[in-house]
Coordinates of C-alpha atoms in Angstrom, one line a residue:
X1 CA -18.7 47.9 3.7
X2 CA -21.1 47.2 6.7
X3 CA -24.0 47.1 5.2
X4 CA -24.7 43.5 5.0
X5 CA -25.1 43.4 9.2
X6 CA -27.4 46.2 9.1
X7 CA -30.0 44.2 7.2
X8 CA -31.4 42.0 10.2
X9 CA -33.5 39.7 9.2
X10 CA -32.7 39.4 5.5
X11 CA -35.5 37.7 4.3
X12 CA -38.6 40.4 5.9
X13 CA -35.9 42.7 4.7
X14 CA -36.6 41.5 0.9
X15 CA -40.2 40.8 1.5
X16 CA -41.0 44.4 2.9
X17 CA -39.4 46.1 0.1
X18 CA -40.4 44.0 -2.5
X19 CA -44.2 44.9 -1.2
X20 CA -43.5 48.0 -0.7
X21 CA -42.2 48.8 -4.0
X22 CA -44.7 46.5 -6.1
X23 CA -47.8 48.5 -4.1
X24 CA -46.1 52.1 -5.2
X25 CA -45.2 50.9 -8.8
X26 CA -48.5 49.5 -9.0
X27 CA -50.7 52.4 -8.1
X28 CA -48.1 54.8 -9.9
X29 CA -48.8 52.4 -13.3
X30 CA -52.8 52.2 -13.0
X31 CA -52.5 55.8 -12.5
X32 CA -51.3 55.7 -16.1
X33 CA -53.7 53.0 -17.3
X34 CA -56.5 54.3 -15.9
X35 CA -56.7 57.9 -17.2
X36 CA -55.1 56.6 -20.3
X37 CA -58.8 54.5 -20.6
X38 CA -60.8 57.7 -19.3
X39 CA -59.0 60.0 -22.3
X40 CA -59.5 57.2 -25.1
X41 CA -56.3 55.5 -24.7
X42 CA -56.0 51.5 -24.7
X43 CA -53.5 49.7 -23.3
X44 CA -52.2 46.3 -24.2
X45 CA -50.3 45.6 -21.1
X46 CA -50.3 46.3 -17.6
X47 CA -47.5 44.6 -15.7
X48 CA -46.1 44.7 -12.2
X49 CA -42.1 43.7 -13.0
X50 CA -40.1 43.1 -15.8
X51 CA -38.5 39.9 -17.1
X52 CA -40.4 36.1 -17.2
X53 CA -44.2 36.9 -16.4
X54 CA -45.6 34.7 -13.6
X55 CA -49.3 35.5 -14.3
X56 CA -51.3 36.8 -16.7
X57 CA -54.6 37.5 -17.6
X58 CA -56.8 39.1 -20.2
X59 CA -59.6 41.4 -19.3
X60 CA -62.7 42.2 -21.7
X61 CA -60.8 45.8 -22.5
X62 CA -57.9 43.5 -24.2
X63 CA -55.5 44.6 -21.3
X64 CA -53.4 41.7 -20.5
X65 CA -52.6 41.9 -16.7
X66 CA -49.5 40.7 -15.4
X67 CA -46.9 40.4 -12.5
X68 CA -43.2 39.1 -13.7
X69 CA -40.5 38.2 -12.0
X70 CA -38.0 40.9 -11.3
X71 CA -40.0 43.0 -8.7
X72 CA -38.3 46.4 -9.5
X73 CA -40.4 48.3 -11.3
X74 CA -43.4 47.9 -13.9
X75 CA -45.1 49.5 -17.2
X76 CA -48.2 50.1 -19.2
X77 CA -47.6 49.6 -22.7
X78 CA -49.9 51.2 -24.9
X79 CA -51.5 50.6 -28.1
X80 CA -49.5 51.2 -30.8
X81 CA -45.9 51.7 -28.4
X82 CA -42.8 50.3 -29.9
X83 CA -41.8 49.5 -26.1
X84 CA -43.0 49.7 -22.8
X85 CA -41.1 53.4 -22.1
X86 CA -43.8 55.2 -24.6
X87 CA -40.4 56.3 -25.8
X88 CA -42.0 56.1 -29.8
X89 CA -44.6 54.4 -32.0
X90 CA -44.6 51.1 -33.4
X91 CA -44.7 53.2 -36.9
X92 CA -45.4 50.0 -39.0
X93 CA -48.4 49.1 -36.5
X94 CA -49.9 52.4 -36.9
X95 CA -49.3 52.7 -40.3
X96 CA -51.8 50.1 -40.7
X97 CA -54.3 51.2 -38.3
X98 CA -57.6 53.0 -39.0
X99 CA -58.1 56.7 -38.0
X100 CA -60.7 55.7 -35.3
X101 CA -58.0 52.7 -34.4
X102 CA -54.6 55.2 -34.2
X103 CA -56.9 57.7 -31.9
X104 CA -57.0 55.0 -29.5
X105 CA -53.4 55.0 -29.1
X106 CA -50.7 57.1 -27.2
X107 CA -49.4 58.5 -30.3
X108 CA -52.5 59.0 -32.0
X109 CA -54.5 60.8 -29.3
X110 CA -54.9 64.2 -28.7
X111 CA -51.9 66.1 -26.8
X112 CA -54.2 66.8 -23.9
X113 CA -54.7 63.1 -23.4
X114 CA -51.1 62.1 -23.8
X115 CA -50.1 64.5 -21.2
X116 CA -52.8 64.0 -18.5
X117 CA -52.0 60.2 -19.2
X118 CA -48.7 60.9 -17.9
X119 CA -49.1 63.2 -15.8
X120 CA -51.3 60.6 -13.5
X121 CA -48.7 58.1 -12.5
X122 CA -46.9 60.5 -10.4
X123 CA -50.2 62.2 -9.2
X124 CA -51.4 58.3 -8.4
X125 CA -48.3 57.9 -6.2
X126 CA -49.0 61.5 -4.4
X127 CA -53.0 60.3 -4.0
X128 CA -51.6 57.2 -2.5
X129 CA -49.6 59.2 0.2
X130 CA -52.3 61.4 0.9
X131 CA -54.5 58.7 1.8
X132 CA -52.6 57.0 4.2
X133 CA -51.6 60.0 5.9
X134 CA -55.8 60.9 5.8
X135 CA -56.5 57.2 7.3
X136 CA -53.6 57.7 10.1
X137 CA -55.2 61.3 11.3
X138 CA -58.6 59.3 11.2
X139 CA -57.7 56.5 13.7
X140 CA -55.3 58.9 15.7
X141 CA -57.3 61.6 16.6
X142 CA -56.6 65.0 17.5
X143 CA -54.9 66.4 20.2
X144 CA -57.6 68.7 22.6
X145 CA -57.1 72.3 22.9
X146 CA -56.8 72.0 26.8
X147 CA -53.9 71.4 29.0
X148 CA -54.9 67.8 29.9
X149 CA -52.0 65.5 30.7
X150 CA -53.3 62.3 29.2
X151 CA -51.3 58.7 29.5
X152 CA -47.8 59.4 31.7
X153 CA -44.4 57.9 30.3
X154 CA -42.3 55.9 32.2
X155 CA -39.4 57.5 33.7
X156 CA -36.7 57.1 36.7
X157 CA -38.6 57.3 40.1
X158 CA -36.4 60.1 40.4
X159 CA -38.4 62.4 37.9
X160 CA -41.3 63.7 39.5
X161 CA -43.8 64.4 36.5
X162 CA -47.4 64.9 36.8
X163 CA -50.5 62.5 36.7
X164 CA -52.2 61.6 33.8
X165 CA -55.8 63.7 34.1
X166 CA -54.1 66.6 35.5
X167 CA -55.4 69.9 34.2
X168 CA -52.5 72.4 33.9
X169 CA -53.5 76.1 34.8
X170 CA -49.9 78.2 35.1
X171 CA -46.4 77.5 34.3
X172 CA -44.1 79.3 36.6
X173 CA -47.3 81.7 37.4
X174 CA -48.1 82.2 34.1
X175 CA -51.4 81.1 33.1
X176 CA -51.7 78.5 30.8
X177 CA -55.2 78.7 28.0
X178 CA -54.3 75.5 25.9
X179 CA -51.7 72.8 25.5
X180 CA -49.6 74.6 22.9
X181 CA -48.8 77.2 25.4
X182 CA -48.0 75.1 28.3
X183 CA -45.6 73.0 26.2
X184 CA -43.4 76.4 25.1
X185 CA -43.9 77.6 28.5
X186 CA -42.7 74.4 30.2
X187 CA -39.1 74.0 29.0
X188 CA -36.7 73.7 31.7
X189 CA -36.0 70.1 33.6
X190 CA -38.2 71.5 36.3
X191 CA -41.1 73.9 36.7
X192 CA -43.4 74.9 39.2
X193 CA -46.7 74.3 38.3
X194 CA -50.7 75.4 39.2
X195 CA -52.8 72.4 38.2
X196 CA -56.0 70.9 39.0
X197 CA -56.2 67.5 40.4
X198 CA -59.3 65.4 41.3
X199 CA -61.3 68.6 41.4
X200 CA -58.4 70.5 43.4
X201 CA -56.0 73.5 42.7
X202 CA -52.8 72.9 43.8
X203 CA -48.7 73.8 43.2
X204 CA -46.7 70.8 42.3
X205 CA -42.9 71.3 41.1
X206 CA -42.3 68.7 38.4
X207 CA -40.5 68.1 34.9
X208 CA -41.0 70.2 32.1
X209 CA -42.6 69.1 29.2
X210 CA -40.5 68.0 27.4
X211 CA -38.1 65.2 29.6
X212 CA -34.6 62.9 27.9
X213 CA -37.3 60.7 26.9
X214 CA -36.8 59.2 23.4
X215 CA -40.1 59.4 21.6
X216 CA -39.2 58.2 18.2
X217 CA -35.7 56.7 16.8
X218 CA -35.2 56.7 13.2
X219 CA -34.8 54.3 11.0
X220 CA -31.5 53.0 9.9
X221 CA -29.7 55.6 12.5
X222 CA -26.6 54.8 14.9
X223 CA -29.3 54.8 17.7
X224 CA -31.0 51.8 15.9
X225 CA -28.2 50.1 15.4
X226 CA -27.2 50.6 19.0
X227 CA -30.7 49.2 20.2
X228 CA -32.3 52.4 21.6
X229 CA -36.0 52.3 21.5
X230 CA -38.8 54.5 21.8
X231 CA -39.8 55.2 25.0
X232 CA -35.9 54.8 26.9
X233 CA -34.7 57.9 29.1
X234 CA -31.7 59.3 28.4
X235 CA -29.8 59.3 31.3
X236 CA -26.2 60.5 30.5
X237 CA -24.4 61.0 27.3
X238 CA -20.7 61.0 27.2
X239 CA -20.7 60.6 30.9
X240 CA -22.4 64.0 31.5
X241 CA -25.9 63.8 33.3
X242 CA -28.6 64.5 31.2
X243 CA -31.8 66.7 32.9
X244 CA -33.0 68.4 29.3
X245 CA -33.3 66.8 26.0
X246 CA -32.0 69.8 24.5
X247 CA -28.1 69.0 26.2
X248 CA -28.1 66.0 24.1
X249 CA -26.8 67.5 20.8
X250 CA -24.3 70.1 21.8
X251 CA -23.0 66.6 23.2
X252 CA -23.3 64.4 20.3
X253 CA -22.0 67.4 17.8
X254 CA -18.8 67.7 20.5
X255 CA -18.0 64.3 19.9
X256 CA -16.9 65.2 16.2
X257 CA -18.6 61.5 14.9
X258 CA -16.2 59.6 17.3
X259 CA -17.6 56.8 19.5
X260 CA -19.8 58.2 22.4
X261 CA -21.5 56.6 25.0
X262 CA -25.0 56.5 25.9
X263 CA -26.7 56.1 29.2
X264 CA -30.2 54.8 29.6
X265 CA -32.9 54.4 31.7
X266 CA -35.5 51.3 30.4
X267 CA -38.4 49.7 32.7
X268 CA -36.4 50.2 36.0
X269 CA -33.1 49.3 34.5
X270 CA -30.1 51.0 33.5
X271 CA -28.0 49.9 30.8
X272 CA -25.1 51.7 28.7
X273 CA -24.8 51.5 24.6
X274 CA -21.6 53.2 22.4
X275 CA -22.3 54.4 18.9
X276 CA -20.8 56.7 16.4
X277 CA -22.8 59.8 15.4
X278 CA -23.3 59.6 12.3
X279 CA -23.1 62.7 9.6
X280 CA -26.8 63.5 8.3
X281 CA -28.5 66.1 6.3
X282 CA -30.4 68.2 8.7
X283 CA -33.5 70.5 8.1
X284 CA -32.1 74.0 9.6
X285 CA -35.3 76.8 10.9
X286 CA -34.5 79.4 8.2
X287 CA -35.4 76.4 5.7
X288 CA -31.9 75.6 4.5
X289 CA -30.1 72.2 5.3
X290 CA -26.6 71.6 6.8
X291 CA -24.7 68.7 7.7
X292 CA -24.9 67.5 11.4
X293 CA -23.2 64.6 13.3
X294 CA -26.7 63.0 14.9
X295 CA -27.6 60.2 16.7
X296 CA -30.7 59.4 15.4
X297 CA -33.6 60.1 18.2
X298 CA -36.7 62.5 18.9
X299 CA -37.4 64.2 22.1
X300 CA -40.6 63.0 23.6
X301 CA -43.3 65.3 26.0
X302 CA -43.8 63.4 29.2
X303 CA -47.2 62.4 28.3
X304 CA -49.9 62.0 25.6
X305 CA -52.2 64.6 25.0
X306 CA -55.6 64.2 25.2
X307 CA -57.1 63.0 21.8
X308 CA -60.6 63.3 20.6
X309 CA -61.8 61.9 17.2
X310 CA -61.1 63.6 14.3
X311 CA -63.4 64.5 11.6
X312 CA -63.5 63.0 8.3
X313 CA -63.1 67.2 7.0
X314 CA -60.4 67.7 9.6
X315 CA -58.5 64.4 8.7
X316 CA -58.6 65.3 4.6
X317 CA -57.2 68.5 6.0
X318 CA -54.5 67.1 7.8
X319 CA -53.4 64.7 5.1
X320 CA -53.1 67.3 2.6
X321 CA -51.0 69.4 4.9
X322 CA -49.0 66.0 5.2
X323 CA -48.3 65.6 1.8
X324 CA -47.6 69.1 0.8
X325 CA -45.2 69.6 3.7
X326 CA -43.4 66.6 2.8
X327 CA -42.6 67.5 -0.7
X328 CA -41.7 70.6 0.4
X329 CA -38.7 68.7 2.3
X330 CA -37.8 66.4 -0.3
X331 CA -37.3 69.4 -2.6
X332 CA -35.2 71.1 -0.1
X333 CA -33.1 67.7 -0.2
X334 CA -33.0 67.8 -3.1
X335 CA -31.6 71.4 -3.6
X336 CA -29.4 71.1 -0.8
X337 CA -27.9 68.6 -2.2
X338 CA -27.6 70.1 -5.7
X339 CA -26.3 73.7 -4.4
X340 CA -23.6 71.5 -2.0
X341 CA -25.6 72.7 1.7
X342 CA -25.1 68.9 2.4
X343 CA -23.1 66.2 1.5
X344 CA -24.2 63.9 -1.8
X345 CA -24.1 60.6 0.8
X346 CA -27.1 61.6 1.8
X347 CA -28.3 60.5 -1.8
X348 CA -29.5 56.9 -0.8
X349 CA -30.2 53.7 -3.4
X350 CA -31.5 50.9 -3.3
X351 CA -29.9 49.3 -0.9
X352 CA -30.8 51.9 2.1
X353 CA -34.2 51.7 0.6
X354 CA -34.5 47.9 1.5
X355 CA -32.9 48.1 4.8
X356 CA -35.5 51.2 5.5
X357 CA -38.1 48.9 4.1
X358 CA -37.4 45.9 6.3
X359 CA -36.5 48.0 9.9
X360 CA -39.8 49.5 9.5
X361 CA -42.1 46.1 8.6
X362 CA -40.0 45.1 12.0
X363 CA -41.1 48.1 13.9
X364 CA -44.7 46.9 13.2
X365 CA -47.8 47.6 10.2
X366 CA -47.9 51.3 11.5
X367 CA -44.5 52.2 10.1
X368 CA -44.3 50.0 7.3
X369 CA -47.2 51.9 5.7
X370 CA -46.1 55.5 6.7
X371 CA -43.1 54.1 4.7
X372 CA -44.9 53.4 1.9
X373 CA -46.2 56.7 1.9
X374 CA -43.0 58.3 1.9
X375 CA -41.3 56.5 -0.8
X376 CA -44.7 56.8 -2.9
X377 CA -43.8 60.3 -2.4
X378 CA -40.4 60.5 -3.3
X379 CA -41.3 57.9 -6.2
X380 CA -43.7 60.2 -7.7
X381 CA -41.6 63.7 -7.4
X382 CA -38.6 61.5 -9.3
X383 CA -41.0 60.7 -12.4
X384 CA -41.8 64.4 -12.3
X385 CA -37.9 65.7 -13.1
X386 CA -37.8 66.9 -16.4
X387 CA -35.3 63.3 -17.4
X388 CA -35.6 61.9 -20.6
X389 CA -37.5 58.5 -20.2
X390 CA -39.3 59.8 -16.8
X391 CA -42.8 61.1 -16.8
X392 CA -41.0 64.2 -16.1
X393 CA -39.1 64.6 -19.2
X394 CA -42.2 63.5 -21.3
X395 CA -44.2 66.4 -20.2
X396 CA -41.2 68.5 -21.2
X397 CA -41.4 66.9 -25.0
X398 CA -45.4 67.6 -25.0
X399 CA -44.8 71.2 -23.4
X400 CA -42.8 71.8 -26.4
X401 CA -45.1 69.5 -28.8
X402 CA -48.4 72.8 -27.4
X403 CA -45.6 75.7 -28.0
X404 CA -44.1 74.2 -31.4
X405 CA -46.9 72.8 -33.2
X406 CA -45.1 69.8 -33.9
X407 CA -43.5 66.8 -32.0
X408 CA -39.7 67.0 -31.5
X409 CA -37.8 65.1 -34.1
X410 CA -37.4 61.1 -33.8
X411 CA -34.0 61.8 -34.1
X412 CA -33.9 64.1 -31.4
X413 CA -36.0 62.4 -29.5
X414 CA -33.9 58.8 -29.7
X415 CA -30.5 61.1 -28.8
X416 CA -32.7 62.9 -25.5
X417 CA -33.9 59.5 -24.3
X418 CA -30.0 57.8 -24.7
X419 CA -28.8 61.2 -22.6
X420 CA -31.3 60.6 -20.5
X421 CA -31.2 57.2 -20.1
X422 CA -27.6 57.5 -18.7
X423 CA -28.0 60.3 -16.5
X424 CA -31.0 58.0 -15.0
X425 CA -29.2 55.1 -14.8
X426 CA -25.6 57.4 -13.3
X427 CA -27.7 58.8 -10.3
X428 CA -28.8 54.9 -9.8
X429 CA -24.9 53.8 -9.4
X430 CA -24.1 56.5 -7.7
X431 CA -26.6 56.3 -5.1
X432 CA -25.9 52.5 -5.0
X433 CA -22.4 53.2 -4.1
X434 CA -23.4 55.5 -1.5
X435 CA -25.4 53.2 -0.1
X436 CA -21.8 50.6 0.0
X437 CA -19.3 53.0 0.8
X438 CA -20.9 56.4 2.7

């Protein structure tokens, strides 16, 4: 059980997910409340945690707002609820409400309002995503059309690369119209290029695109462990020289998840780091998953692109595309898993969630909010999994409530809930043992 070491600083590593979490729960709860209060629902309370409340307060709508002591999860209980799940009425309460009074509660109101009531917290959590990813593509910029090398990384003196503000023309003799083209025309360690400099046309030879450069490591991965970073060169693996990112993996996958060696280039030194490959669910082109032994890094082109703002239309654009594509994944984990593409270790808990949580609030505000993004998304497609006691399974009782007429059974419904509070709370152990023994 290594775990423990992996957590750094233990403390940020509590306090980042313990924000993290209570920001996601939180807008996944008001999601609830809110539309609950637009469809005629009241709520009676609204509160961030379970357990001993720390603060509360009472707004003019009767709500009482609070945030209680265990940070792992929250609840809006609504009138007339026998508990905070909305798992059945508090039939002596409503018994002795008023017609008017029981329409004003989850069980009295109309089936349309129940269900867009519940349907909200998970959409809250995919609106939260989708704003962050809108706000990053806001302050980032695009990417221009042109060829343009923008800022140059730092790489051995070595590695001849162009300058930044060179204007690329052809690859290899092959013109070049925009910067999509140059990058899948410039693939090997070396090409010969036609560029204008300072006004110029010239032929340069000089590294392709995309160098041994590490542009991103990810979290919680053998390379982060190790101490890689963003921006180091890759200078030998397993002792073999290294020109092309692409000879890193037939290298790592040789090594069969044994200790390798790495060698690296960083700010004019060189330094050498061992770490074992670790097994990892891995996207594959055709859209299926497999298993792969990886290290845990991103290639990185040799410079930045040229960016120019983008526009408020073009960033709404790209955030949607963010958020679609990213479900899109996290179902395909999630069927991979289920059909047996990849191994269930890459189920993670709570644990790996807190270490992701903290290693990212290390890496700086940047990645601890595309973090929160990503678990707000993976929160919200959770709820929607037709489980008893998720939003999910709820939507299931009210589909049946439209096709039926009539309300499943409270005896059926107490005997779902039970199953599905089991299988809820199985998947949680389950994944917390991964998380200690995987």
């Amino acid at each position: 059980m290594d775990f423990l070491p992996s957590f750094g600083s233990f403390g940020l590593t509590i306090a980042a997910f313990v924000v993290a979490l209570s920001v996601i729960v939180a807008v996944h709860e008001y999601g609830h409340y809110i539309v609950g209060r637009w469809t005629g629902i009241k709520a009676d309370v609204f509160s961030v945690g379970f357990g001993p409340i720390l603060f509360k307060r009472t707004d003019r709508h009767g709500t009482q707002w609070q945030v209680a002591a265990l940070p792992f999860g929250g609840y809006v209980k609504f009138r007339g609820d026998a508990n905070a799940a909305s798992a059945g009425a508090d039939t002596e309460a409503m018994n002795a409400m008023s017609a008017a009074d029981r329409r004003q509660t989850m069980h009295g109101a109309p089936l349309w309002a129940r269900a867009a009531t519940v349907a909200a917290g998970p959409i809250f959590n995919f609106i939260l995503a989708f704003l962050i990813f809108t706000g990053f593509a806001l302050t980032s910029g695009v990417a221009t059309e042109e060829a343009r090398i923008g800022a140059v990384v730092d790489a051995p003196e070595s590695v001849e690369l162009l300058q930044e503000n060179d204007l690329v023309l052809e690859v290899d003799g092959t013109p070049v119209n925009s910067l999509a083209e140059f990058v899948a025309l410039a693939e090997g360690p070396t090409e010969r290029y036609t560029i204008e400099r300072d006004g110029q046309r010239m032929v340069v030879d000089a590294a392709g695109a995309i160098i041994p450069s590490i542009g991103n490591v990810t979290l919680l991965s053998a390379a982060g462990d190790a101490g890689i970073e963003p921006g180091d060169y890759v200078v030998s693996v397993a002792g073999v020289p290294i020109d092309d990112f692409n000879d890193i993996r037939p290298l790592v996958d040789a090594s069969g998840g044994d200790p390798i060696e790495i060698g690296l280039w960083r700010a004019g030194e060189t330094l050498t780091v061992t770490l074992e490959p670790r097994m990892t669910g891995t996207p594959t082109p055709d859209g299926g998953f497999e298993d792969r032994f990886l290290i845990g890094i991103g290639a990185s082109l040799f410079f930045e692109p040229y960016t120019e703002p983008r526009g408020l239309g073009g960033a709404i654009t790209a955030g949607a595309q963010s958020v679609v594509e990213s479900l899109r994944q996290n179902l395909r984990g999630i069927g991979a898993i289920i059909t047996g593409q990849i191994g269930t270790c890459n189920l993670q808990g709570v644990i790996r969630i807190a270490e992701v949580s903290g290693e990212a609030a290390e890496r700086g505000p940047d990645y601890f909010i595309s973090i929160i993004a990503g678990l707000s998304l993976m929160i919200g497609l959770v709820n929607l999994l037709p489980i008893p006691v998720l939003d999910g399974g709820h939507l299931v009782f009210h589909a049946y409530e439209a096709i039926a007429r009539r309300p499943p059974s409270e005896k059926a419904m107490r005997m779902m809930m039970s199953v599905g509070l089991t299988l809820l709370l199985s998947l949680m152990v389950f994944a917390l043992l991964n998380d200690l023994f995987c």
